[in-house]
Short mmCIF file of C-alpha atoms and ligand atoms in Angstrom, two decimals:
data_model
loop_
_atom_site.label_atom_id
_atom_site.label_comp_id
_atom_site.label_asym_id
_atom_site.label_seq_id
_atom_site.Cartn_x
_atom_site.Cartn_y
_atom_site.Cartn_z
CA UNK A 29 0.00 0.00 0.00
CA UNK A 30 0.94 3.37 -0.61
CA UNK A 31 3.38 5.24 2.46
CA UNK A 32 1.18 7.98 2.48
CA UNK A 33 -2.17 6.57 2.53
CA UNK A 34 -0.68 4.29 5.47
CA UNK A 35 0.63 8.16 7.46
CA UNK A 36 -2.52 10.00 6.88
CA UNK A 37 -4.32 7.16 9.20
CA UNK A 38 -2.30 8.68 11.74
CA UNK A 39 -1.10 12.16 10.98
CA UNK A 40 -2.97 15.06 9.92
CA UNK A 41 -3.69 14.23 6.29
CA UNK A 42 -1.81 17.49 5.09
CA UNK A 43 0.98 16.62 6.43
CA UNK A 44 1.47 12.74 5.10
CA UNK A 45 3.02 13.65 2.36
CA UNK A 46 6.15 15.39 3.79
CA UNK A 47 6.47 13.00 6.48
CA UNK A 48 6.74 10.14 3.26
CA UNK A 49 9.34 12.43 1.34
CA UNK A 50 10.93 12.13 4.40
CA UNK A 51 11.33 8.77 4.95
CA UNK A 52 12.46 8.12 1.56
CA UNK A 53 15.05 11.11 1.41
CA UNK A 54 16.61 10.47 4.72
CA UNK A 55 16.42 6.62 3.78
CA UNK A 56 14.72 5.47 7.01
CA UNK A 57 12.85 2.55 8.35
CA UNK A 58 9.71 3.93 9.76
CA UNK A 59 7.74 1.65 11.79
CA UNK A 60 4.16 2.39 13.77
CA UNK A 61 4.82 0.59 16.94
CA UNK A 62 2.22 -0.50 19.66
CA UNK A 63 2.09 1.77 22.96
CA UNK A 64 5.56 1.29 24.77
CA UNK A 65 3.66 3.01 27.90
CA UNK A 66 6.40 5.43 28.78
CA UNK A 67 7.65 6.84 25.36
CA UNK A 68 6.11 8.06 22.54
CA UNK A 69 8.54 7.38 19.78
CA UNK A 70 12.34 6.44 19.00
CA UNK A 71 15.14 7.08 16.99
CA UNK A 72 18.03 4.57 16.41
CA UNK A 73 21.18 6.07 14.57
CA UNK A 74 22.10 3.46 12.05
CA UNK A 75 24.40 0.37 13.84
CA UNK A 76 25.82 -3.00 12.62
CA UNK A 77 24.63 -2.83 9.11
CA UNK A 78 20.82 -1.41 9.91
CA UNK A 79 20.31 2.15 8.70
CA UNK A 80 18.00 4.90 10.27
CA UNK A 81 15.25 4.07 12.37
CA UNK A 82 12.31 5.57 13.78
CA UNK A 83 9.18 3.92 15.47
CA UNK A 84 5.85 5.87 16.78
CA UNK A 85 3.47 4.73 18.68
CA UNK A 86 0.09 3.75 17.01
CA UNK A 87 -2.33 5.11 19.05
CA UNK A 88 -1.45 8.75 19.40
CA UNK A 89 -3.86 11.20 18.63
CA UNK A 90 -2.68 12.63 14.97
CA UNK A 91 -0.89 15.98 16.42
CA UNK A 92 0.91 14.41 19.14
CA UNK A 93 1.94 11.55 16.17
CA UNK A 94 3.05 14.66 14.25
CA UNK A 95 4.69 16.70 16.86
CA UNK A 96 6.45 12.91 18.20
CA UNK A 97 7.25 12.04 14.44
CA UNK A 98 9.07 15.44 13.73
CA UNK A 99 10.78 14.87 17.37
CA UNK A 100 12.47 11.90 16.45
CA UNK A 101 13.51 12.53 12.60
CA UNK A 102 15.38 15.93 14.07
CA UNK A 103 16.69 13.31 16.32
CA UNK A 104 17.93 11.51 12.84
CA UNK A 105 19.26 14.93 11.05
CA UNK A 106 21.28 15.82 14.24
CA UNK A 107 23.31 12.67 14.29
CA UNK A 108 23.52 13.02 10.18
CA UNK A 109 25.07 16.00 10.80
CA UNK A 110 27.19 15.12 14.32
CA UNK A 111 26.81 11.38 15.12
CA UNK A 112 27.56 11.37 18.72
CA UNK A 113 28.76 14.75 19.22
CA UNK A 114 25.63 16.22 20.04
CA UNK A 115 23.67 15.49 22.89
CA UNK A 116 20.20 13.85 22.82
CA UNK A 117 18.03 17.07 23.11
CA UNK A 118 21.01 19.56 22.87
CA UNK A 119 20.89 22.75 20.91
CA UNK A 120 21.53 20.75 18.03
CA UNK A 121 19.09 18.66 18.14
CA UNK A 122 16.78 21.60 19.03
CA UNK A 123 17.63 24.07 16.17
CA UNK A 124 16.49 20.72 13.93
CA UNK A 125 13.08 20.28 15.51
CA UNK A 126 12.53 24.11 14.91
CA UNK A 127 13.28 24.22 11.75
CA UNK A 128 11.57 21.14 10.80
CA UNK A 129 8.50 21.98 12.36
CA UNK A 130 8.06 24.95 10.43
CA UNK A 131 6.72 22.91 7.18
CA UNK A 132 3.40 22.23 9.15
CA UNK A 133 3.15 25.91 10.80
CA UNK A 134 3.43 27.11 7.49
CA UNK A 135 0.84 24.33 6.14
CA UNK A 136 -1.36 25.20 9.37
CA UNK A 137 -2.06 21.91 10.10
CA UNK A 138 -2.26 22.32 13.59
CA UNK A 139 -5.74 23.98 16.04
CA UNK A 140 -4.42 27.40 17.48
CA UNK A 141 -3.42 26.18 21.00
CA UNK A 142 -1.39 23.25 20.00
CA UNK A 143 0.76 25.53 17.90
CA UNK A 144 1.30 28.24 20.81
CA UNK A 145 1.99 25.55 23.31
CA UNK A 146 4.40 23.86 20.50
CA UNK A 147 5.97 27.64 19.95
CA UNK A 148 6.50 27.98 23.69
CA UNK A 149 7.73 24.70 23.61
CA UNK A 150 10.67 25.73 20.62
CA UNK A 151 11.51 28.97 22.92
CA UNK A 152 11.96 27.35 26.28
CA UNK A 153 15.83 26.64 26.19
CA UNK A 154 15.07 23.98 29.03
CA UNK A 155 12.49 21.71 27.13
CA UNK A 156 13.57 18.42 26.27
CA UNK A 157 11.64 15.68 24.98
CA UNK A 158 9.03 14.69 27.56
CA UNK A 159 9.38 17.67 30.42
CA UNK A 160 7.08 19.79 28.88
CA UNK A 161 4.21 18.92 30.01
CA UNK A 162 1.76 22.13 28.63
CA UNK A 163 2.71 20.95 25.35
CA UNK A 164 1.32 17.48 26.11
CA UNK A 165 -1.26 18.50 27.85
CA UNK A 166 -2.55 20.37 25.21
CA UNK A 167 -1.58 17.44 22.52
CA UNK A 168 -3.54 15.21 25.02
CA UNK A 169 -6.78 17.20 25.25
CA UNK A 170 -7.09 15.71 21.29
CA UNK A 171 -7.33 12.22 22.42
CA UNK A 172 -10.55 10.33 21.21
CA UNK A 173 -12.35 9.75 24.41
CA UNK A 174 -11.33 6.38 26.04
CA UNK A 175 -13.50 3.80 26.67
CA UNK A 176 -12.22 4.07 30.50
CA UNK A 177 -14.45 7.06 30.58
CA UNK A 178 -17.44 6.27 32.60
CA UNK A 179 -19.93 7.84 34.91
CA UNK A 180 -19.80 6.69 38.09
CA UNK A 181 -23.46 4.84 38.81
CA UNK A 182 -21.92 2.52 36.48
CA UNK A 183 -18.97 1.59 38.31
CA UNK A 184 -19.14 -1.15 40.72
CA UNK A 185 -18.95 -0.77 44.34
CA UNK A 186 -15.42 -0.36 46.06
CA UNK A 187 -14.01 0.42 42.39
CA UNK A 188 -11.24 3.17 42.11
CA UNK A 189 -11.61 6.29 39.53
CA UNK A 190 -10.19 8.93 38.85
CA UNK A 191 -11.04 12.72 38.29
CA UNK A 192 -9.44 14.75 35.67
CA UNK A 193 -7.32 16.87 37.89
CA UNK A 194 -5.80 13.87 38.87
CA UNK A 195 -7.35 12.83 42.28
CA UNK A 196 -8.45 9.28 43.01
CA UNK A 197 -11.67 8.20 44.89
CA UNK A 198 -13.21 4.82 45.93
CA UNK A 199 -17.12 4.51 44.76
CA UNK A 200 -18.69 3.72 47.94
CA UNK A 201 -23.15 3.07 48.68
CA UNK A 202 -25.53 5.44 47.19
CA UNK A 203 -27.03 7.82 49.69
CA UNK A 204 -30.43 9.52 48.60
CA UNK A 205 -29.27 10.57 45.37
CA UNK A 206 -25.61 10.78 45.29
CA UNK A 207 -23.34 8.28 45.78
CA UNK A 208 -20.56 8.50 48.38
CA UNK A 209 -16.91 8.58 47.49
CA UNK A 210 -14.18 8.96 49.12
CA UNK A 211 -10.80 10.20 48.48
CA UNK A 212 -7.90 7.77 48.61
CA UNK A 213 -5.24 10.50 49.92
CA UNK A 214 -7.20 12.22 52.38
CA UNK A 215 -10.02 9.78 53.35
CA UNK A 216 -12.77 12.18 52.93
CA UNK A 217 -15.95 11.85 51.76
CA UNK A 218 -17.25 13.49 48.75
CA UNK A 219 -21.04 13.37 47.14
CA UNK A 220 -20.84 12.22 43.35
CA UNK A 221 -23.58 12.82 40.60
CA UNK A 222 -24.27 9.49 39.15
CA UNK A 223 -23.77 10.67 35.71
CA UNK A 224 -20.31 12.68 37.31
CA UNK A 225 -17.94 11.67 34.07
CA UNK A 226 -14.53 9.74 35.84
CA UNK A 227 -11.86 7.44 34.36
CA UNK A 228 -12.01 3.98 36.11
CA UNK A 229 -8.49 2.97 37.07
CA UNK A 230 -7.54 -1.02 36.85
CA UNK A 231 -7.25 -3.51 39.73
ZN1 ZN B 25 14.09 12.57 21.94
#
């Protein structure tokens, strides 16, 4: 099948094509990978015979495939043009991912506040790959609602959920109309409408 029809399944369809011309011009095995939990993507410089290679993971929302995909192939141009004499996210590596982000400013391919928190991002001389978390916040709030979103009369008793600012509650009995819940840290007790939106958390 043809690379690009394959990318624009997972990138913004505008910007397929580039991300094709790129794996052909920089000559690079580009694989879509299944969720590796704690990183997005990865570049490996070419070693014993393998050339270039770069692997994303599948189920990233198309902008935070882009912004991850562009991550890793400035992560290829840097050691092109300084093999190991540049650090991982040095200023080398850096003035790459600016400039080779600028393709899909200039194609507007991304909503408004992705691209500010992706221009803050390029301008914070402390950013690395994964610290910043604004930008992936904002990549996140694109995410196609999971299917671990669910209100909480339909949780089961004694189940743990969470809330979107991050706190955790057990679902306790249902008094009058609410049910009881109480927070995990601080062992109080909070009142939950039962069609309150949380993200049930395993085990
Ligand atoms: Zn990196």
């Amino acid at each position: 099948m043809d690379k690009v029809k394959v990318l624009e399944r997972y990138l913004p369809p505008e910007a397929a094509p580039l991300i094709g011309r790129w794996i052909d011009y920089f000559k690079c095995e580009f694989k879509i990978s299944r969720n590796r939990g704690t990183k997005f993507g990865d570049y490996r410089a070419p070693y014993d015979g393998k050339g270039h290679r770069i692997s994303v993971n599948f189920d990233l929302n198309p902008y935070a495939f882009l912004v991850t995909t562009v991550h890793e192939f400035a992560h290829l141009h840097t050691w092109n043009e300084h093999k190991q004499k540049a650090k991982p996210h040095g200023s080398e590596w850096k003035a790459n991912f600016k400039k080779m982000m600028q393709p899909f400013f200039e194609k507007d391919v991304f909503p408004p506040d992705i691209k500010q928190a992706i221009t803050n991002y390029l301008n914070n001389p402390a950013a690395s790959s994964c610290s910043d978390l604004t930008l992936f916040r904002s990549l996140r709030k694109y995410d196609p609602v999971k299917e671990s979103v669910h209100t909480v009369e339909k949780l089961p008793i004694k189940s743990l959920f969470k809330l979107k600012d991050g706190r955790v509650f057990r679902k306790e009995e249902k008094l009058r109309k609410r049910y009881k819940c109480v927070e995990v840290s601080s062992r109080r007790v909070y009142l939950f409408s039962p069609v309150a939106e949380v993200e049930l958390l395993e085990g």
